[in-house]
């Protein structure tokens, strides 16, 4: 029930904020619907559904879900997301080749717990192959970064 | 020129070396994603959307379509050999397909699944070739109010037939429509919800969102997946016996018809068609007790139905421009990237694309028989690749795909955000498909509504005064409001019941 209340509250707050923004954009100009008209209707719909779900979950008092997060499951998810965020922010600076090597090595070592030999050789193979395929063959213009002089 | 000749022309177009190569790559990738649990056809198409900027339109679309029906073939392999469906549409095949594998009859199970898919898929293509142009002719009478009604009807049908609670699906559809309004207003050019962030001025791109929702989130959910245990590692005889064919002939016929009819209904996905085909066979069988213990009819019917349904599912999109699920929404997006406006004029304005794609599907079905039967050993090897080697590759392709869309790291960040959103949606049982459909048709729906209201000088009565628009609006309202009165969704018990089976 607690989880449903949090989710319902989130949708209500989001729809309230966005409906105010939509109203500010203008609902109509004369007989013409304005830029805020369509998003305003969508936010009102979201707010109505969220409110109904919230009221229902409070009224019915559904049994408490097992909301204890399973750390064994959440930890690798966190690592995967952290790796991608780091990749996004380092891509222009370090370049595609080096970033890809680091990302794959990080995933194999930290999440899959592979040995160094497998980790480094697989990461190097993926980085080189993807560089040759996307950058050289398909000319995808991926950032070269610090190692730009080398490749 | 009659339909048969147009289709023959399409086959010739699809048989050109470049189209054939793309078609082969499509069905190969489709089989691969069908075999591998953790990345479905929607994820694969999402990862390949950025390629639209570089590839020729017809060849590119041939590849994307190849992925969708190729995945139906591949999905049956894992269901039969490992008892893990590669695709949701092969869930029901696990029951009798895997039971056959345990009896040492994996070969005939795989064989009848491939032949049934071939027959169902090919016959359904002929159905699409005859029905879609006729429906498109009808669609030519549509103005903005009819178009707005049609899109609302499609969106509502998807919400009504959603597996989970209807209010959650509706919330997702509205949220998707809201996301679609980020960026410059299509009528006045005024920025909406951009918060002075440069990457949001052009709107939230479909590509990073769907890569996040279908690619990244799938990885996050499947991180603990292990490689499948293949029950029968060597397959000696793949061709079904004469008795197998006798037992399967009628189920294949019924599976084709049922799959074709159910697949063409907006909102009813391929999975429902497979469950329905299985349920019908079990119901009319003289020996229903054989089902679940390796009855070949339990493989033939659903495997035929899923291919027939996956083909007929294109009818609303190709004839009226109405996407009906996640895969059709993505193809809709791919058509828009190429400047091909999906709608009633699509077949008339781009006949080479329409008939070329249909022709490629016939060739693709032949290629899939070759890929799936003699090369079964290869797919067994693929099944045993550990997931920790696959997931970094899927994420890497996703990052490259999102980045190359605009050459902007901002799109990679959007992809990551929607990867997390997709993961949370899966954990809290929110379906991503209505959201994607809302995002894809949101701008078109908004434009159609606004143009209609300009026509009527601000009166919403225009949606109920014109017969076609009134029909669609009435049907949409009925689907939305009837559960409030009756406290149940018509026919939903059947879907739930089939799901439980």
XYZ file of C-alpha atoms in Angstrom:
652
model
C 0.000 0.000 0.000
C 2.856 2.338 0.913
C 4.421 1.812 -2.503
C 1.120 2.558 -4.278
C 0.765 5.777 -2.262
C 4.270 6.895 -3.217
C 3.692 6.120 -6.913
C 0.246 7.755 -6.897
C 1.684 10.821 -5.127
C 4.450 11.051 -7.713
C 1.994 11.043 -10.628
C -0.261 13.569 -8.896
C 2.597 16.002 -8.232
C 3.958 15.596 -11.770
C 0.568 16.139 -13.380
C -0.179 19.129 -11.148
C 3.096 20.815 -12.087
C 2.728 20.065 -15.808
C -0.930 21.144 -15.897
C 0.078 24.530 -14.447
C 2.822 24.772 -17.090
C 0.330 23.806 -19.830
C -2.103 26.459 -18.614
C 0.694 29.037 -18.774
C 1.428 28.013 -22.371
C -2.132 29.003 -23.286
C -5.144 26.755 -23.659
C -6.728 28.667 -26.520
C -6.466 31.737 -28.691
C -9.935 32.722 -29.846
C -11.493 29.640 -31.410
C -8.145 27.926 -31.893
C -6.716 25.493 -29.338
C -3.414 26.869 -28.009
C -0.049 25.145 -27.407
C -1.082 24.124 -23.889
C -4.433 22.578 -24.869
C -3.336 19.008 -25.671
C -0.790 18.604 -22.821
C -3.353 20.110 -20.406
C -5.899 17.415 -21.294
C -3.206 14.711 -20.934
C -2.140 15.983 -17.500
C -5.738 16.200 -16.289
C -6.225 12.581 -17.403
C -3.079 11.492 -15.569
C -4.145 13.388 -12.434
C -7.609 11.777 -12.450
C -6.225 8.250 -12.805
C -3.517 8.856 -10.183
C -6.091 10.276 -7.747
C -8.421 7.287 -8.265
C -5.586 4.807 -7.731
C -4.413 6.683 -4.661
C -7.882 6.810 -3.097
C -8.456 3.138 -3.904
C -5.198 2.002 -2.350
C -5.842 4.049 0.814
C -9.466 2.864 1.077
C -8.845 -0.791 0.347
C -5.621 -0.940 2.319
C -4.165 -3.657 0.119
C -1.745 -6.023 1.847
C 1.760 -4.713 2.339
C 4.016 -5.759 -0.526
C 7.397 -7.167 0.162
C 9.040 -3.858 -0.617
C 12.449 -4.769 0.820
C 14.772 -4.234 -2.131
C 16.796 -7.326 -2.996
C 20.368 -6.016 -2.828
C 21.625 -8.916 -4.914
C 19.401 -7.706 -7.734
C 19.700 -3.963 -7.266
C 23.498 -3.794 -7.016
C 24.317 -4.941 -10.585
C 21.525 -2.676 -11.905
C 23.156 0.234 -10.107
C 26.592 -0.683 -11.523
C 25.236 -0.931 -15.081
C 23.594 2.504 -14.844
C 26.651 4.056 -13.181
C 28.869 2.642 -15.937
C 26.654 4.121 -18.659
C 26.451 7.529 -16.968
C 30.248 7.615 -16.619
C 30.525 6.579 -20.280
C 28.197 9.405 -21.392
C 30.176 12.033 -19.486
C 33.642 10.759 -20.473
C 32.863 9.990 -24.126
C 33.887 13.345 -25.594
C 36.968 13.577 -23.353
C 38.410 10.041 -23.561
C 37.008 9.068 -26.953
C 34.922 6.109 -28.129
C 37.680 3.489 -28.267
C 39.045 4.012 -24.763
C 35.622 4.571 -23.167
C 34.269 1.380 -24.733
C 37.240 -0.619 -23.484
C 36.760 0.738 -19.949
C 32.985 0.159 -19.950
C 33.151 -3.457 -21.142
C 36.052 -4.231 -18.797
C 34.138 -2.678 -15.873
C 31.019 -4.746 -16.611
C 32.908 -8.008 -17.009
C 35.054 -7.540 -13.921
C 32.539 -5.975 -11.533
C 29.205 -7.479 -12.612
C 30.197 -10.784 -14.208
C 33.235 -11.325 -11.898
C 35.418 -12.724 -14.705
C 39.180 -13.113 -14.437
C 41.513 -10.374 -15.675
C 42.578 -12.279 -18.801
C 38.999 -12.822 -20.035
C 37.996 -9.293 -18.998
C 40.824 -7.454 -20.706
C 40.940 -9.549 -23.856
C 37.135 -9.400 -24.385
C 37.032 -5.644 -23.659
C 39.907 -5.007 -26.085
C 38.301 -7.165 -28.774
C 34.915 -5.427 -28.426
C 36.469 -1.936 -28.409
C 38.617 -2.608 -31.474
C 35.935 -4.421 -33.467
C 33.278 -1.795 -32.749
C 35.746 0.993 -33.619
C 36.594 -0.677 -36.926
C 32.933 -1.409 -37.722
C 31.215 1.812 -36.667
C 33.981 4.389 -36.977
C 36.042 3.139 -39.906
C 33.566 1.112 -41.975
C 30.271 2.962 -41.323
C 31.938 6.368 -40.708
C 29.690 6.996 -37.702
C 31.864 9.932 -36.522
C 32.207 8.846 -32.926
C 34.285 11.070 -30.602
C 38.044 10.358 -30.715
C 38.953 12.271 -27.530
C 42.419 12.119 -25.985
C 43.543 9.253 -28.208
C 42.487 11.038 -31.375
C 46.125 11.428 -32.490
C 46.626 7.668 -32.269
C 43.750 6.511 -34.514
C -2.375 -4.261 -62.617
C -4.012 -6.821 -60.337
C -2.839 -7.720 -56.862
C -1.102 -10.905 -57.953
C 1.025 -9.067 -60.511
C 1.819 -6.267 -58.080
C 2.953 -8.852 -55.546
C 5.071 -10.592 -58.205
C 6.606 -7.208 -59.021
C 7.293 -6.732 -55.311
C 9.069 -10.083 -55.140
C 11.273 -9.055 -58.078
C 12.092 -5.736 -56.372
C 12.896 -7.510 -53.120
C 15.131 -9.977 -54.976
C 17.609 -7.279 -56.076
C 21.037 -7.953 -54.500
C 20.957 -5.037 -52.022
C 17.384 -5.728 -50.854
C 18.149 -9.418 -50.613
C 21.195 -8.708 -48.463
C 19.223 -6.462 -46.100
C 16.399 -9.007 -46.052
C 18.813 -11.783 -45.159
C 20.380 -9.646 -42.406
C 16.891 -8.882 -41.078
C 15.712 -12.476 -40.821
C 19.102 -13.531 -39.432
C 18.947 -10.848 -36.738
C 15.288 -11.683 -36.137
C 16.087 -15.355 -35.583
C 18.970 -14.339 -33.314
C 16.844 -12.074 -31.105
C 14.109 -14.703 -31.164
C 16.562 -17.318 -29.910
C 18.145 -15.077 -27.286
C 15.942 -14.327 -24.287
C 16.411 -10.764 -23.071
C 16.216 -8.844 -26.341
C 13.037 -8.942 -28.387
C 12.267 -7.650 -31.878
C 11.225 -4.260 -30.442
C 14.632 -3.905 -28.758
C 16.477 -4.971 -31.912
C 14.513 -2.538 -34.100
C 15.068 0.215 -31.531
C 18.821 -0.413 -31.693
C 18.722 -0.268 -35.500
C 16.563 2.892 -35.829
C 19.592 5.206 -36.172
C 20.646 3.234 -39.264
C 17.600 4.743 -41.008
C 19.649 7.886 -41.613
C 22.175 5.975 -43.723
C 20.385 3.050 -45.394
C 18.154 3.163 -48.511
C 14.468 3.257 -47.399
C 13.188 0.037 -48.984
C 16.212 -2.082 -48.052
C 16.113 -0.728 -44.503
C 12.393 -1.439 -44.088
C 12.854 -4.926 -45.539
C 15.418 -5.538 -42.804
C 13.158 -4.243 -40.010
C 10.192 -6.308 -41.200
C 12.534 -9.321 -41.444
C 13.421 -8.899 -37.773
C 9.772 -8.976 -36.726
C 8.770 -12.214 -38.444
C 12.229 -13.783 -38.073
C 11.854 -13.451 -34.300
C 8.698 -15.588 -34.441
C 10.725 -18.432 -35.981
C 13.652 -18.061 -33.554
C 11.398 -17.887 -30.504
C 10.154 -21.418 -31.068
C 13.697 -22.880 -30.955
C 14.287 -21.908 -27.312
C 10.753 -22.883 -26.330
C 11.211 -26.393 -27.704
C 14.828 -27.050 -26.731
C 15.247 -25.146 -23.459
C 11.662 -24.608 -22.258
C 12.383 -20.866 -22.135
C 10.465 -18.828 -24.699
C 12.761 -16.529 -26.661
C 9.662 -14.472 -27.421
C 6.379 -13.996 -25.567
C 4.611 -15.312 -28.662
C 6.322 -18.689 -28.176
C 5.331 -19.140 -24.531
C 2.567 -21.599 -25.362
C 4.911 -23.630 -27.607
C 6.927 -24.557 -24.511
C 4.152 -26.830 -23.261
C 4.014 -29.432 -26.013
C 7.192 -28.457 -27.875
C 9.433 -29.096 -24.907
C 7.494 -32.223 -23.999
C 8.264 -33.508 -27.519
C 11.961 -32.672 -27.020
C 11.959 -34.686 -23.795
C 10.591 -37.643 -25.763
C 13.484 -37.282 -28.250
C 11.191 -35.651 -30.865
C 12.727 -32.164 -30.864
C 13.418 -32.506 -34.608
C 9.783 -32.932 -35.733
C 8.711 -30.224 -33.231
C 11.202 -27.751 -34.696
C 10.324 -28.899 -38.202
C 6.566 -28.474 -37.854
C 7.081 -25.128 -36.084
C 9.160 -23.885 -39.040
C 6.843 -25.282 -41.735
C 3.739 -24.052 -39.899
C 5.309 -20.594 -39.547
C 6.151 -20.640 -43.250
C 2.640 -21.621 -44.338
C 0.867 -19.253 -41.915
C 3.206 -16.357 -42.714
C 3.029 -16.780 -46.497
C -0.760 -17.116 -46.656
C -1.153 -14.103 -44.368
C 0.995 -12.018 -46.747
C -1.535 -12.704 -49.518
C -4.278 -11.617 -47.123
C -2.417 -8.352 -46.408
C -1.869 -7.803 -50.160
C -5.618 -8.006 -50.848
C -6.988 -6.311 -47.717
C -4.604 -3.409 -47.034
C -5.121 -1.548 -50.357
C -8.917 -1.899 -50.018
C -8.821 -0.494 -46.489
C -6.529 2.319 -47.652
C -9.111 3.276 -50.319
C -11.672 3.596 -47.542
C -9.192 5.693 -45.523
C -8.954 8.240 -48.341
C -12.288 9.666 -47.169
C -10.756 10.617 -43.810
C -10.333 14.252 -42.780
C -8.747 15.538 -39.514
C -11.764 14.584 -37.326
C -11.858 11.007 -38.710
C -8.119 10.708 -38.329
C -8.260 11.974 -34.732
C -11.054 9.463 -34.028
C -9.109 6.610 -35.608
C -5.976 7.332 -33.575
C -7.930 7.672 -30.351
C -9.651 4.386 -31.179
C -6.275 2.646 -31.782
C -4.822 4.005 -28.552
C -7.921 3.081 -26.556
C -8.051 -0.426 -28.053
C -4.482 -1.009 -26.899
C -5.344 0.280 -23.429
C -8.560 -1.780 -23.273
C -6.808 -4.997 -24.250
C -3.748 -4.423 -22.061
C -2.744 -7.374 -19.913
C -2.575 -5.410 -16.681
C -5.010 -2.925 -15.131
C -6.598 -0.642 -17.721
C -6.028 2.538 -15.706
C -2.278 1.895 -15.602
C -2.180 1.371 -19.381
C -4.220 4.546 -19.941
C -1.907 6.477 -17.654
C 1.065 5.285 -19.718
C -0.628 6.257 -22.991
C -1.339 9.745 -21.633
C 2.214 10.044 -20.330
C 3.554 9.066 -23.770
C 1.329 11.722 -25.397
C 2.613 14.253 -22.883
C 6.228 13.363 -23.707
C 5.377 13.882 -27.372
C 4.445 17.496 -26.662
C 7.963 18.334 -25.446
C 9.744 20.618 -27.951
C 8.410 23.216 -30.351
C 4.634 23.458 -30.753
C 3.789 22.143 -34.252
C 1.339 24.999 -34.924
C 2.805 28.111 -33.249
C 6.481 27.098 -32.897
C 6.408 28.031 -29.198
C 8.779 25.947 -26.975
C 6.943 23.580 -24.604
C 8.466 21.893 -21.516
C 12.022 22.443 -22.793
C 13.274 24.020 -19.529
C 15.971 25.826 -21.566
C 17.668 22.484 -22.267
C 18.965 22.557 -25.828
C 18.529 18.820 -26.527
C 14.805 19.099 -25.662
C 14.072 21.850 -28.227
C 13.693 19.275 -31.009
C 11.488 17.160 -28.755
C 12.214 13.854 -27.027
C 13.523 11.662 -29.817
C 11.836 8.321 -30.391
C 15.163 6.525 -30.886
C 16.811 7.146 -27.466
C 13.485 6.565 -25.694
C 12.788 3.186 -27.292
C 16.406 2.029 -26.989
C 16.141 2.843 -23.283
C 12.700 1.282 -22.815
C 13.240 -1.903 -24.824
C 17.026 -2.350 -24.927
C 18.560 -1.016 -21.702
C 15.650 -1.954 -19.422
C 15.647 -5.526 -20.796
C 19.326 -5.808 -19.860
C 18.664 -4.445 -16.368
C 15.876 -6.986 -15.845
C 17.862 -9.915 -17.245
C 21.195 -9.250 -15.548
C 20.951 -12.444 -13.563
C 19.953 -14.565 -16.558
C 21.987 -17.656 -17.227
C 22.628 -19.441 -20.480
C 19.920 -22.003 -21.231
C 20.331 -25.700 -20.569
C 19.729 -27.312 -23.941
C 17.804 -30.518 -23.415
C 18.529 -32.251 -26.715
C 21.958 -31.123 -27.953
C 21.995 -32.972 -31.269
C 19.018 -33.016 -33.587
C 19.122 -35.857 -36.079
C 15.800 -35.825 -37.952
C 14.040 -32.535 -38.587
C 11.395 -33.468 -41.143
C 8.048 -34.405 -39.623
C 6.674 -37.846 -40.537
C 3.568 -38.389 -42.674
C 1.554 -38.972 -39.494
C 2.895 -35.689 -38.047
C 1.718 -33.892 -41.187
C -1.712 -35.561 -40.997
C -2.042 -34.490 -37.353
C -0.883 -30.946 -38.106
C -2.651 -30.123 -41.383
C -5.912 -28.894 -39.877
C -4.297 -27.140 -36.879
C -2.059 -25.259 -39.341
C -5.110 -24.235 -41.402
C -7.052 -23.127 -38.334
C -3.956 -21.409 -36.872
C -3.527 -19.412 -40.084
C -7.128 -18.196 -40.159
C -7.345 -17.439 -36.436
C -3.914 -15.787 -36.332
C -4.695 -13.649 -39.364
C -8.054 -12.456 -38.013
C -6.881 -11.761 -34.462
C -3.591 -10.161 -35.546
C -5.391 -7.549 -37.653
C -7.399 -6.218 -34.679
C -5.702 -3.171 -33.135
C -4.582 -3.907 -29.594
C -4.759 -7.701 -29.875
C -1.168 -8.808 -30.080
C 0.484 -11.922 -31.460
C 0.579 -13.580 -28.031
C -3.217 -13.637 -27.767
C -3.434 -15.278 -31.207
C -1.122 -18.114 -30.098
C -3.042 -18.749 -26.889
C -6.335 -18.695 -28.776
C -5.030 -21.135 -31.433
C -3.803 -23.529 -28.726
C -7.059 -23.282 -26.778
C -9.132 -24.008 -29.919
C -7.058 -27.098 -30.770
C -7.332 -28.451 -27.249
C -11.055 -27.782 -27.172
C -11.898 -29.553 -30.438
C -9.408 -32.396 -30.100
C -10.775 -35.919 -29.629
C -7.905 -36.549 -27.216
C -7.418 -33.331 -25.250
C -5.495 -35.308 -22.628
C -2.568 -35.519 -25.094
C -2.065 -31.770 -24.844
C 0.765 -30.917 -22.487
C 2.344 -34.326 -23.102
C 3.892 -33.669 -26.513
C 0.962 -33.260 -28.925
C 2.295 -31.954 -32.227
C -0.956 -30.004 -32.781
C -0.002 -27.948 -29.708
C 3.098 -26.804 -31.570
C 1.711 -26.525 -35.098
C -1.308 -24.321 -34.331
C 0.280 -21.587 -32.163
C 3.464 -21.426 -34.237
C 1.373 -20.954 -37.388
C -0.877 -18.430 -35.662
C 1.993 -16.262 -34.419
C 3.407 -15.799 -37.915
C 0.008 -15.188 -39.492
C -0.815 -12.646 -36.765
C 2.549 -10.927 -37.035
C 1.842 -10.399 -40.784
C -1.789 -9.287 -40.512
C -0.786 -6.912 -37.695
C 0.644 -4.678 -40.432
C -2.748 -4.043 -42.051
C -3.839 -1.103 -39.822
C -0.399 0.513 -40.123
C 0.135 0.107 -43.856
C -3.434 0.946 -44.887
C -4.521 3.620 -42.386
C -1.259 4.691 -40.723
C -2.386 3.302 -37.369
C 0.341 1.663 -35.265
C -1.141 -0.967 -32.967
C 1.738 -1.992 -30.709
C 5.385 -1.386 -29.870
C 6.872 -2.956 -33.027
C 4.422 -1.240 -35.395
C 5.049 2.047 -33.548
C 8.775 1.670 -34.164
C 8.256 0.911 -37.857
C 5.932 3.933 -37.967
C 8.836 5.987 -36.576
C 11.234 4.484 -39.137
C 8.847 5.437 -41.967
C 8.680 9.006 -40.647
C 12.504 9.206 -40.470
C 12.545 8.353 -44.172
C 9.930 10.998 -44.919
C 7.340 8.356 -45.823
C 4.032 9.422 -44.319
C 2.151 6.340 -43.074
C -1.552 6.733 -43.835
C -4.204 5.972 -46.455
C -2.038 7.540 -49.175
C 1.016 5.438 -48.312
C 0.265 2.556 -50.699
C -0.691 4.967 -53.491
C 2.319 7.272 -53.040
C 4.952 4.633 -52.264
C 3.824 1.469 -54.086
C 7.389 0.229 -54.549
C 7.890 0.290 -50.765
C 4.583 -1.431 -49.942
C 4.812 -4.189 -52.565
C 8.585 -4.499 -52.126
C 8.164 -5.124 -48.393
C 5.388 -7.693 -48.997
C 7.512 -9.414 -51.674
C 10.471 -9.491 -49.282
C 8.321 -11.208 -46.668
C 7.650 -14.103 -49.049
C 11.376 -14.397 -49.817
C 12.153 -13.954 -46.117
C 9.894 -16.862 -45.146
C 11.822 -19.115 -47.551
C 15.146 -17.863 -46.137
C 13.903 -18.566 -42.628
C 13.121 -22.193 -43.434
C 16.732 -22.552 -44.626
C 18.100 -20.672 -41.630
C 16.052 -22.481 -39.034
C 16.211 -26.095 -40.123
C 19.665 -26.949 -41.540
C 21.361 -24.382 -39.270
C 19.664 -25.517 -36.073
C 23.046 -26.609 -34.656
C 24.289 -23.034 -34.872
C 21.308 -21.716 -32.908
C 21.874 -24.371 -30.247
C 25.422 -23.005 -29.863
C 24.091 -19.425 -29.682
C 21.730 -20.512 -26.918
C 24.694 -21.499 -24.781
C 26.489 -18.119 -24.968
C 26.595 -16.722 -21.416
C 24.565 -13.558 -20.900
C 27.504 -11.656 -19.389
C 29.112 -11.612 -22.847
C 25.920 -10.383 -24.481
C 24.709 -7.595 -22.233
C 27.753 -5.272 -22.642
C 27.298 -5.601 -26.417
C 23.566 -4.768 -26.258
C 24.304 -1.705 -24.090
C 27.140 -0.626 -26.363
C 24.956 -0.851 -29.478
C 22.310 1.140 -27.611
C 24.791 3.889 -26.695
C 26.122 4.067 -30.261
C 22.576 4.119 -31.643
C 21.465 6.938 -29.330
C 24.642 8.953 -29.918
C 24.679 8.707 -33.691
C 21.046 9.900 -33.959
C 22.144 13.487 -33.366
C 25.846 13.304 -32.479
C 24.867 14.559 -29.045
C 25.667 12.975 -25.663
C 22.330 14.391 -24.445
C 20.524 11.643 -26.360
C 22.643 9.017 -24.561
C 21.540 10.562 -21.255
C 17.883 10.428 -22.404
C 18.403 6.761 -23.319
C 19.822 6.005 -19.845
C 16.939 7.851 -18.146
C 14.356 5.852 -20.119
C 16.310 2.653 -19.446
C 15.799 3.289 -15.728
C 12.173 4.342 -16.319
C 11.582 1.114 -18.289
C 13.155 -0.959 -15.521
C 10.956 0.682 -12.878
C 7.904 0.238 -15.111
C 8.628 -3.482 -15.366
C 9.106 -3.767 -11.612
C 5.856 -1.932 -10.875
C 3.899 -3.645 -13.691
C 3.404 -0.676 -16.011
C 3.367 -1.628 -19.709
C 5.706 0.335 -21.988
C 3.748 -0.251 -25.215
C 0.912 2.278 -24.602
C 3.547 4.868 -23.684
C 5.472 4.301 -26.931
C 2.271 4.405 -28.951
C 1.318 7.668 -27.194
C 4.752 9.098 -27.958
C 4.582 8.089 -31.626
C 1.054 9.136 -32.474
C 0.867 12.009 -29.955
C 2.012 14.739 -32.388
C -0.302 13.446 -35.147
C -3.229 13.134 -32.774
C -2.652 16.637 -31.413
C -2.428 18.122 -34.902
C -5.569 16.266 -36.020
C -7.537 17.422 -32.946
C -6.381 21.026 -33.290
C -7.061 21.143 -37.027
C -10.529 19.664 -36.443
C -11.298 22.280 -33.818
C -10.075 25.072 -36.077
C -12.446 23.685 -38.757
C -15.342 23.719 -36.278
C -14.392 27.065 -34.698
C -13.670 25.466 -31.346
C -16.659 23.098 -31.053
C -15.929 19.488 -30.114
C -19.218 18.479 -31.740
C -17.304 17.974 -35.009
C -16.038 14.634 -33.688
C -19.602 13.351 -33.319
C -21.329 14.893 -36.331
C -19.411 13.098 -39.093
C -20.346 9.381 -39.239
C -16.865 7.791 -39.448
C -15.396 10.067 -36.769
C -18.476 9.484 -34.601
C -18.085 5.703 -34.979
C -14.434 5.750 -33.873
C -15.110 8.216 -31.049
C -18.113 6.201 -29.888
C -16.113 2.966 -29.896
C -13.238 4.639 -28.029
C -15.596 6.103 -25.422
C -17.365 2.763 -25.035
C -14.071 1.006 -24.371
C -12.997 3.697 -21.912
C -16.247 4.087 -20.004
C -17.894 0.648 -20.107
C -15.572 -0.897 -17.464
C -16.688 1.877 -15.079
C -20.299 0.754 -15.429
C -19.929 -3.010 -15.789
C -16.742 -3.296 -13.676
C -15.282 -5.631 -16.295
C -13.796 -5.537 -19.744
C -15.714 -7.386 -22.426
C -13.743 -10.392 -23.553
C -10.965 -9.659 -21.083
C -11.734 -12.755 -19.041
C -10.990 -14.805 -22.145
C -7.620 -13.077 -22.562
C -6.822 -13.576 -18.866
C -7.926 -17.206 -19.032
C -5.804 -17.857 -22.104
C -2.892 -16.171 -20.353
C -3.282 -18.443 -17.339
C -3.256 -21.532 -19.524
